[in-house]
Amino acid sequence: MKRLILSTCASVLALSLVAGPVLLPAGPALAETAAPALADDRGIPTLAPVVERVSDAVVNISVVSERPAQMSPLYRDPFFAPFLPPMSPEGPVERQMSAGSGVIVDAKRGHVLTNNHVIQDATEIRVSLRDGRSVKAELVGTDPATDIAVLKIPAEGLTAVETGNSDALMVGDYVVAIGNPFGLGQTVTLGIVSALGRSGINPQGYEDFIQTDASINPGNSGGALITLDGKLVGINSAIIAPNGGGNVGIGFAVPVNMALSVMEQLVEHGTVARGRLGVAIQDLTPDLAQAMGIEAAGGAVVGSVDPGSAAERAGLRAGDAILAIDGHKLRGSADLRGRVGMRRPGDTVKLDIWREGKRQGIDVTLDKLDAAATSAAPAELAGLTLQPLAPGMPGYGTVEGLSVAAVAPRSPAAQAGLQPGDVILAVNRRPVTRPEDLAAALESASGNAVGLLVWRDGREVFVVLPR
């Protein structure tokens, strides 16, 4: 069986011990722009005018980084150690060069968007422009949670790309990916938007990925996803690849609206401050919507409300279904979490909620998200995004346990068949109601697997989870 792995699309070449690429963390397009343009002089379908207009804004990024190298076993041998060169107090260091891509989004200030994993641990960053110039780049700031980083280069003779509205994208829109795959240099590929709002790829981050079949490979990370009207709608970030290979038609891009929101804070403050609602949430599934009598599809159900939180002050209650935020219809709990996380502390958001058989609006002024105020936030464990199930939740009766909000692809939990909407009742017959209970039960269990008692679709099933 072939093994699928999620890879970020940065191409890496080690200068010392590692050779070859290593795959470690890779306006709206509307119907009238859905067909390639027709060249007047040659009479053949072509995207060349669009590509020519945006190509100067897409750059190649080369990064030199240092990381601890594996120490030779000879250093541990008292016979050979005296004959070997002295080792630094920090241990042996390996210099590594990696290649990625970036997009100039502000020519006047020299700001370049790329991925955090492209420049992570960099000691030197250089940006190569299409006209042949190579300039040293300054790191403005990074946000690992969205995998976005901002660089600054000398603002001389630069061309910026026009940004579009990623919220207006539709599945089936044509898109063009431009980047630096495998360090080959600027490369253009064509595809469509395959899906929107992809999440569960990195449950610890803020996800709202655009999925595309435009060919993306290692080195494309940080490159541009462009609509056929020449507007930037995404920053290419990751691919799914069999056995660490190249493109198989499943790539992911960070929506430009999210990237620009992060960039604005990084440029202004050097870091990202996120808003906090203060609720534990889970997806509003069709079955749950029917059980709760909600006349809507998609959204998030409030499982519990943190005492003293923004949600409590605004009057949110356990059992409320949040259907939209600031007029944006929610696809699920991950969508709500991401959109709240992109707002700043002190911002006021308007939530459309369903309560007691009717729809109503409620305004919430967000708190600041910090480590001390995340008790109701989902916990990530064993590839699962978990949260306590509120007692008496409609559709669940008297069931008590841990609700599965998301399952990371290709994780042990996914291999075991766990699904969003499952409720973990017990581990090896030991009841669990909090993430800490599950962590303790997994730690104390012996053997290569544990047995989970799971509530699914109104009945209890037994699931074996590999350790």
mmCIF file of N, CA, C and O in Angstrom, residues 26 40 119 174 181 186 230 350 381 404 421 437 457:
data_model
loop_
_atom_site.group_PDB
_atom_site.id
_atom_site.type_symbol
_atom_site.label_atom_id
_atom_site.label_comp_id
_atom_site.label_asym_id
_atom_site.label_seq_id
_atom_site.Cartn_x
_atom_site.Cartn_y
_atom_site.Cartn_z
ATOM 1 N N ALA A 26 5.802 21.993 2.362
ATOM 2 C CA ALA A 26 5.585 22.632 1.100
ATOM 3 C C ALA A 26 4.582 23.767 1.232
ATOM 4 O O ALA A 26 3.793 23.504 1.605
ATOM 5 N N ASP A 40 -4.340 37.754 -30.220
ATOM 6 C CA ASP A 40 -4.748 38.331 -31.490
ATOM 7 C C ASP A 40 -3.749 38.043 -32.605
ATOM 8 O O ASP A 40 -4.130 37.814 -33.743
ATOM 9 N N ILE A 119 11.284 30.131 5.492
ATOM 10 C CA ILE A 119 12.380 30.914 6.092
ATOM 11 C C ILE A 119 12.657 30.532 7.546
ATOM 12 O O ILE A 119 13.452 31.201 8.221
ATOM 13 N N TYR A 174 -10.813 28.769 -12.607
ATOM 14 C CA TYR A 174 -9.457 28.517 -13.078
ATOM 15 C C TYR A 174 -8.456 29.323 -12.243
ATOM 16 O O TYR A 174 -8.712 30.473 -11.883
ATOM 17 N N PRO A 181 9.646 25.525 -8.362
ATOM 18 C CA PRO A 181 9.702 24.122 -7.956
ATOM 19 C C PRO A 181 11.091 23.515 -8.117
ATOM 20 O O PRO A 181 11.749 23.697 -9.150
ATOM 21 N N GLN A 186 11.415 30.183 -12.153
ATOM 22 C CA GLN A 186 9.991 30.484 -12.236
ATOM 23 C C GLN A 186 9.273 29.534 -13.191
ATOM 24 O O GLN A 186 9.673 29.357 -14.342
ATOM 25 N N GLY A 230 -5.602 37.907 -13.326
ATOM 26 C CA GLY A 230 -4.301 38.387 -12.871
ATOM 27 C C GLY A 230 -4.255 38.833 -11.430
ATOM 28 O O GLY A 230 -3.370 39.601 -11.054
ATOM 29 N N LYS A 350 -20.316 40.385 14.649
ATOM 30 C CA LYS A 350 -21.751 40.100 14.709
ATOM 31 C C LYS A 350 -21.966 38.626 14.386
ATOM 32 O O LYS A 350 -21.572 38.159 13.306
ATOM 33 N N LEU A 381 -4.719 15.991 20.297
ATOM 34 C CA LEU A 381 -4.115 14.837 20.936
ATOM 35 C C LEU A 381 -4.264 13.633 20.019
ATOM 36 O O LEU A 381 -5.358 13.339 19.543
ATOM 37 N N VAL A 404 -15.168 14.634 19.059
ATOM 38 C CA VAL A 404 -14.116 14.744 18.045
ATOM 39 C C VAL A 404 -14.530 15.821 17.051
ATOM 40 O O VAL A 404 -15.491 15.645 16.298
ATOM 41 N N GLY A 421 -17.437 14.231 14.828
ATOM 42 C CA GLY A 421 -18.771 13.923 15.310
ATOM 43 C C GLY A 421 -18.808 12.741 16.258
ATOM 44 O O GLY A 421 -19.785 12.570 17.008
ATOM 45 N N ASP A 437 -8.066 13.635 30.722
ATOM 46 C CA ASP A 437 -8.403 12.246 31.033
ATOM 47 C C ASP A 437 -7.890 11.310 29.941
ATOM 48 O O ASP A 437 -7.343 10.243 30.223
ATOM 49 N N ASP A 457 -23.525 7.862 15.751
ATOM 50 C CA ASP A 457 -24.828 7.666 15.110
ATOM 51 C C ASP A 457 -25.818 6.939 16.027
ATOM 52 O O ASP A 457 -26.548 6.031 15.612
#
